[in-house]
Amino acid sequence: MLQRIREKSQGIIAYTLVGVIALTFALWGVQSLVGAMGNDGSTMAKVEGTSITRPDVERRAQEMLRQVLSNNDQVSPEDINQDMLRQFALNELIQKAVVRHSADQLDMRVSDALVERMIVQNPAFADDQGRFDAELFKQRLRQQGLTPVAYRQQLHEQLLAQQLIGGVAASEFVLPEEAAATQALVTQTRDYQYAVLSAKALADKIELSDQDLDTYYQAHLDRYMAPEHIQVQYVVLDPQDFADDINVTDDQYQQAYERYREQMSKTEQRSAAHILLTFDSPAEREKQMSRLETMRKQLASGEADFADLAQQYSEDPATADKGGELGVIQPGSLDDQFETALDQLKKVGDISPVVETPYGLHLIELTGLNAKPVPPLSDVKSQLRQQIIQQPLKAKMSDRIETLKNLSFSRDQLTQVADEMNLKLSESPILVKGQLTGFWAEDKVAAALFSKEITEDHWISEPVSLKDGRYVAFQSEEYQPRQQQALSEVKDDVRKQLLKERVADQNWARAEQMLDALEQGKQPSLSWQSVDNAARGRSEAPAAVNQQAFKLTLDAQDVARVHLSDGDVALVKLNAVHRPKVSPDSDGVSNFQQALIRRQMQQQQQMMLSQLRQQADVEMSNGAGQP
Amino acid sequence: MADLRSEEEQLEAFKHWWQSNGKSLIAGITIAVAGIGGWKAWETYNTQRAEAASALYQQLTTVIQQPASDQRNKEANALVEKLTGEYDGSIYADYADLFAARIAVEQKDYAAATGYLRHALKHSQVDTIQLVARLRLARVLKAQAKPDEALALLNGVETGSFEAEYDALKGDLLVATGKEEEARAAYNKALTASREQGQSDPTLQMKIDNLGSQGDA
């Protein structure tokens, strides 16, 4: 009895446990238990406790990549910064999670019925009459790799996000007064004058000492660097060079030609007709065999027609009606015995002996032969020669490569190698790293050129294979690492640069003196040019002058100087501002209203999103910020 | 010791315990079950209410996207009334107020617009919505030539991500009240804030550049 109570009480504990688990499920759903299992270390961010994992981000980044690539033909995957893409993806996923969380917090709900209505009303899923088509719906989803359940969930989330964020945009307005004020501001025109101080004459008066040049050179050393470059001697091993030495005998030609003819014959097409008789027993086989023999004799003597016989007697229901015609026989498509027999028929109308296949006994007639004429040997001789010498050429080439390899390893100078192998020794142009052309630009060659063995150790390179089948080996003649250019080499460049800067500086200082003079009420000799009714971004004056004019005040003392090209400087002075009177009721205002509202809607959405994000608990994992 | 007691005694002890505690145990379980049931029912009720409001709101957004017409405005206002009347305090009701304000502005009924916006400002539980409503209210007040009232509404508000828009509007209002230097400071703050947000508003720079030119035009 005690034993039983103990068993029972264990039962009670078990029941209680099950009860607790069931209650947990009922109240908080499966998520509560799964979520409690913790995180596997791949979390990149947490939004209100929900993890965004590395695989999530990776998946989204790949989706984005596919979108970008499918929209831009010219873009290749290498052009796209993957890290940046991952940042975008992470950001988007965080944004989505924030919106989801906020919508939930704000008690926003979207019913299944609403989701269903959106699906049914979506024109993408409608048939010709505009009615929802369930098949089309499934098909469209399949194209996107989505299940209906996943799509509904996506749509549900989208609708919530639209309600939350879209509401702020869709309720935005622009008052006509606001649009009118903006229009007045944007379409304002101004009258101003400007005077250009040319830098041209200044250059002649500037004296640059060697000391000046040296100072400038020392201050800009990184501008005067010679790139890494090399010049080499090289030999090229070209298989074509000894292809001519290989002899081809007439016998070899003959054999190759036979093979060639055989190949050609394989491309011919044969059509056939047949008469099939089947049997169930050896006795019946004998009987059918003799029937076919009889038919064969009748056909040979011309008493009967193959098609007629096939129609009357053939037990192949698929072809009997068509006079036994099987059409063009693709090699390998029928039974071996059948095809062998067919191949032995030489001309149209020939009839085979009785052939046995697993289907039964056949008589076969060749009904069509479409063969291309085989060109004579003389026409294909050079083509055959290429084939014949391929093997010996390869063997000879690999011998030569082996020799070159050994020699380039054992000799000190490439000259010796060239002599011993009777190869032509050439000299390369100066090869600049990063600006290689021709076969020097091939990856393998470029890597070998600037390797330590070549540049420092002065070794002969191993033979490097080129894309066109040739081999090259080289040895450095002269090598320069990336290095500082001496002032003497670049003196002219330095002088030009420094002069340009000095001129610009002097001119700028001259402009300041002018400004001071103007301020003191003097009239320095300047040739002022007037511009009337200049609009923003549109005037006959240089762009920098016009921009400056729209920053000036009407204060008579307010004169500004701006940099132009080539060291020139302009002085600008504002004369008048023309502010158009724009009434909120005027016609043009509504255009401005349209443009403004679009921008404001977008801005408000952005601000709302960042406000929600600020308020949500968003945690970035270490390293998620800079992948 | 338990094993010295007879089974009779154990049964007796259990009966005794049951008589004194049984009722409260059953009552406790009943209350717990009723509580859970009630809570679930309350949740269901709330979800259904939210879904109903959501459906009305969805309808409203569809209606509002149609070109302005009396018919559209009538339909929209009916939906707004229903949302603000039956679902007051929900975010859907807040949005209904904002939509109603938009329609009122389109009809140049600024008084009605301020009414809706004030309602949203007062009743919304969501500070983002309050920030939006407050900003729009101040803009309508400006159009009604009440810059001082508008400025009072904007001052001393924790603006969060809406800082740039708030400061830009303050700048406009200060210009309207003739305080150019204060306006310049407000515009510059707006410019900095909008750059921090990665936005660029070309008119903001124009407004700053334009400040000095007001004088003797």
PDB file of C-alpha atoms in Angstrom, chain A residues 469-578:
ATOM      1  CA  GLY A 469      50.084  28.312 -74.597  1.00  0.00           C
ATOM      2  CA  ARG A 470      53.522  29.939 -74.710  1.00  0.00           C
ATOM      3  CA  TYR A 471      56.016  30.010 -71.846  1.00  0.00           C
ATOM      4  CA  VAL A 472      58.178  32.874 -70.716  1.00  0.00           C
ATOM      5  CA  ALA A 473      61.235  33.024 -68.471  1.00  0.00           C
ATOM      6  CA  PHE A 474      62.948  36.247 -67.443  1.00  0.00           C
ATOM      7  CA  GLN A 475      65.704  37.816 -65.417  1.00  0.00           C
ATOM      8  CA  SER A 476      65.865  41.323 -63.997  1.00  0.00           C
ATOM      9  CA  GLU A 477      68.109  43.858 -65.662  1.00  0.00           C
ATOM     10  CA  GLU A 478      67.144  46.849 -63.636  1.00  0.00           C
ATOM     11  CA  TYR A 479      64.799  47.177 -60.699  1.00  0.00           C
ATOM     12  CA  GLN A 480      63.530  50.235 -58.817  1.00  0.00           C
ATOM     13  CA  PRO A 481      61.361  49.867 -55.728  1.00  0.00           C
ATOM     14  CA  ARG A 482      58.788  52.578 -55.034  1.00  0.00           C
ATOM     15  CA  GLN A 483      60.982  55.416 -53.912  1.00  0.00           C
ATOM     16  CA  GLN A 484      61.378  59.079 -53.392  1.00  0.00           C
ATOM     17  CA  GLN A 485      62.239  61.034 -56.525  1.00  0.00           C
ATOM     18  CA  ALA A 486      65.116  63.393 -56.037  1.00  0.00           C
ATOM     19  CA  LEU A 487      64.311  67.085 -56.209  1.00  0.00           C
ATOM     20  CA  SER A 488      66.561  67.394 -59.246  1.00  0.00           C
ATOM     21  CA  GLU A 489      64.354  64.923 -61.165  1.00  0.00           C
ATOM     22  CA  VAL A 490      61.120  66.706 -60.402  1.00  0.00           C
ATOM     23  CA  LYS A 491      62.261  70.289 -60.143  1.00  0.00           C
ATOM     24  CA  ASP A 492      60.043  71.483 -62.989  1.00  0.00           C
ATOM     25  CA  ASP A 493      56.928  69.961 -61.473  1.00  0.00           C
ATOM     26  CA  VAL A 494      57.748  71.419 -58.081  1.00  0.00           C
ATOM     27  CA  ARG A 495      58.304  74.849 -59.558  1.00  0.00           C
ATOM     28  CA  LYS A 496      54.993  74.764 -61.433  1.00  0.00           C
ATOM     29  CA  GLN A 497      53.010  73.679 -58.393  1.00  0.00           C
ATOM     30  CA  LEU A 498      54.612  76.147 -56.053  1.00  0.00           C
ATOM     31  CA  LEU A 499      54.185  78.995 -58.491  1.00  0.00           C
ATOM     32  CA  LYS A 500      50.493  78.186 -58.795  1.00  0.00           C
ATOM     33  CA  GLU A 501      50.034  78.273 -55.045  1.00  0.00           C
ATOM     34  CA  ARG A 502      52.056  81.455 -54.584  1.00  0.00           C
ATOM     35  CA  VAL A 503      50.086  83.237 -57.284  1.00  0.00           C
ATOM     36  CA  ALA A 504      46.777  82.210 -55.744  1.00  0.00           C
ATOM     37  CA  ASP A 505      47.916  83.299 -52.276  1.00  0.00           C
ATOM     38  CA  GLN A 506      49.186  86.657 -53.487  1.00  0.00           C
ATOM     39  CA  ASN A 507      46.032  87.323 -55.431  1.00  0.00           C
ATOM     40  CA  TRP A 508      43.899  86.435 -52.435  1.00  0.00           C
ATOM     41  CA  ALA A 509      45.940  88.866 -50.329  1.00  0.00           C
ATOM     42  CA  ARG A 510      45.631  91.528 -53.010  1.00  0.00           C
ATOM     43  CA  ALA A 511      41.855  91.079 -52.905  1.00  0.00           C
ATOM     44  CA  GLU A 512      41.946  91.668 -49.162  1.00  0.00           C
ATOM     45  CA  GLN A 513      43.821  94.948 -49.664  1.00  0.00           C
ATOM     46  CA  MET A 514      41.136  95.985 -52.115  1.00  0.00           C
ATOM     47  CA  LEU A 515      38.443  95.153 -49.601  1.00  0.00           C
ATOM     48  CA  ASP A 516      40.216  97.249 -46.971  1.00  0.00           C
ATOM     49  CA  ALA A 517      40.517 100.128 -49.388  1.00  0.00           C
ATOM     50  CA  LEU A 518      36.827  99.912 -50.253  1.00  0.00           C
ATOM     51  CA  GLU A 519      35.941  99.881 -46.584  1.00  0.00           C
ATOM     52  CA  GLN A 520      37.943 103.072 -46.079  1.00  0.00           C
ATOM     53  CA  GLY A 521      35.911 104.709 -48.843  1.00  0.00           C
ATOM     54  CA  LYS A 522      38.729 104.670 -51.395  1.00  0.00           C
ATOM     55  CA  GLN A 523      38.143 103.752 -55.004  1.00  0.00           C
ATOM     56  CA  PRO A 524      40.809 101.221 -56.075  1.00  0.00           C
ATOM     57  CA  SER A 525      40.887 100.741 -59.808  1.00  0.00           C
ATOM     58  CA  LEU A 526      38.669  97.795 -60.477  1.00  0.00           C
ATOM     59  CA  SER A 527      36.630  96.913 -63.542  1.00  0.00           C
ATOM     60  CA  TRP A 528      33.208  96.138 -62.104  1.00  0.00           C
ATOM     61  CA  GLN A 529      30.726  94.113 -64.110  1.00  0.00           C
ATOM     62  CA  SER A 530      27.029  94.361 -63.343  1.00  0.00           C
ATOM     63  CA  VAL A 531      24.581  91.483 -63.299  1.00  0.00           C
ATOM     64  CA  ASP A 532      20.870  92.217 -63.086  1.00  0.00           C
ATOM     65  CA  ASN A 533      18.048  89.867 -62.135  1.00  0.00           C
ATOM     66  CA  ALA A 534      20.273  86.881 -61.553  1.00  0.00           C
ATOM     67  CA  ALA A 535      18.402  83.803 -60.379  1.00  0.00           C
ATOM     68  CA  ARG A 536      19.725  81.185 -57.977  1.00  0.00           C
ATOM     69  CA  GLY A 537      21.918  78.759 -59.895  1.00  0.00           C
ATOM     70  CA  ARG A 538      21.495  80.665 -63.178  1.00  0.00           C
ATOM     71  CA  SER A 539      23.433  83.747 -64.244  1.00  0.00           C
ATOM     72  CA  GLU A 540      26.081  84.908 -66.718  1.00  0.00           C
ATOM     73  CA  ALA A 541      28.584  85.397 -63.871  1.00  0.00           C
ATOM     74  CA  PRO A 542      30.793  82.501 -62.682  1.00  0.00           C
ATOM     75  CA  ALA A 543      28.873  80.084 -60.424  1.00  0.00           C
ATOM     76  CA  ALA A 544      30.974  80.903 -57.344  1.00  0.00           C
ATOM     77  CA  VAL A 545      30.235  84.631 -57.795  1.00  0.00           C
ATOM     78  CA  ASN A 546      26.516  84.040 -58.176  1.00  0.00           C
ATOM     79  CA  GLN A 547      26.388  81.822 -55.102  1.00  0.00           C
ATOM     80  CA  GLN A 548      28.186  84.473 -53.087  1.00  0.00           C
ATOM     81  CA  ALA A 549      25.769  87.148 -54.281  1.00  0.00           C
ATOM     82  CA  PHE A 550      22.888  85.229 -52.721  1.00  0.00           C
ATOM     83  CA  LYS A 551      24.680  85.205 -49.365  1.00  0.00           C
ATOM     84  CA  LEU A 552      25.387  88.926 -49.194  1.00  0.00           C
ATOM     85  CA  THR A 553      23.401  91.597 -47.390  1.00  0.00           C
ATOM     86  CA  LEU A 554      22.460  94.963 -48.757  1.00  0.00           C
ATOM     87  CA  ASP A 555      24.917  96.660 -46.386  1.00  0.00           C
ATOM     88  CA  ALA A 556      27.134  98.834 -48.602  1.00  0.00           C
ATOM     89  CA  GLN A 557      30.196  97.674 -46.648  1.00  0.00           C
ATOM     90  CA  ASP A 558      29.387  94.034 -47.343  1.00  0.00           C
ATOM     91  CA  VAL A 559      31.762  93.096 -50.164  1.00  0.00           C
ATOM     92  CA  ALA A 560      33.101  89.547 -50.402  1.00  0.00           C
ATOM     93  CA  ARG A 561      35.962  87.837 -52.232  1.00  0.00           C
ATOM     94  CA  VAL A 562      35.670  84.381 -53.814  1.00  0.00           C
ATOM     95  CA  HIS A 563      38.170  82.003 -55.393  1.00  0.00           C
ATOM     96  CA  LEU A 564      37.816  81.378 -59.127  1.00  0.00           C
ATOM     97  CA  SER A 565      39.889  78.986 -61.233  1.00  0.00           C
ATOM     98  CA  ASP A 566      43.632  79.490 -61.990  1.00  0.00           C
ATOM     99  CA  GLY A 567      44.236  81.660 -58.949  1.00  0.00           C
ATOM    100  CA  ASP A 568      41.818  84.373 -60.069  1.00  0.00           C
ATOM    101  CA  VAL A 569      39.783  86.074 -57.364  1.00  0.00           C
ATOM    102  CA  ALA A 570      36.496  87.966 -57.689  1.00  0.00           C
ATOM    103  CA  LEU A 571      35.040  90.716 -55.480  1.00  0.00           C
ATOM    104  CA  VAL A 572      31.251  90.675 -55.211  1.00  0.00           C
ATOM    105  CA  LYS A 573      28.866  93.371 -54.026  1.00  0.00           C
ATOM    106  CA  LEU A 574      25.072  93.158 -53.758  1.00  0.00           C
ATOM    107  CA  ASN A 575      22.967  95.971 -55.219  1.00  0.00           C
ATOM    108  CA  ALA A 576      19.338  94.876 -54.973  1.00  0.00           C
ATOM    109  CA  VAL A 577      17.106  91.996 -53.973  1.00  0.00           C
ATOM    110  CA  HIS A 578      13.929  91.371 -55.959  1.00  0.00           C
TER     111      HIS A 578
END
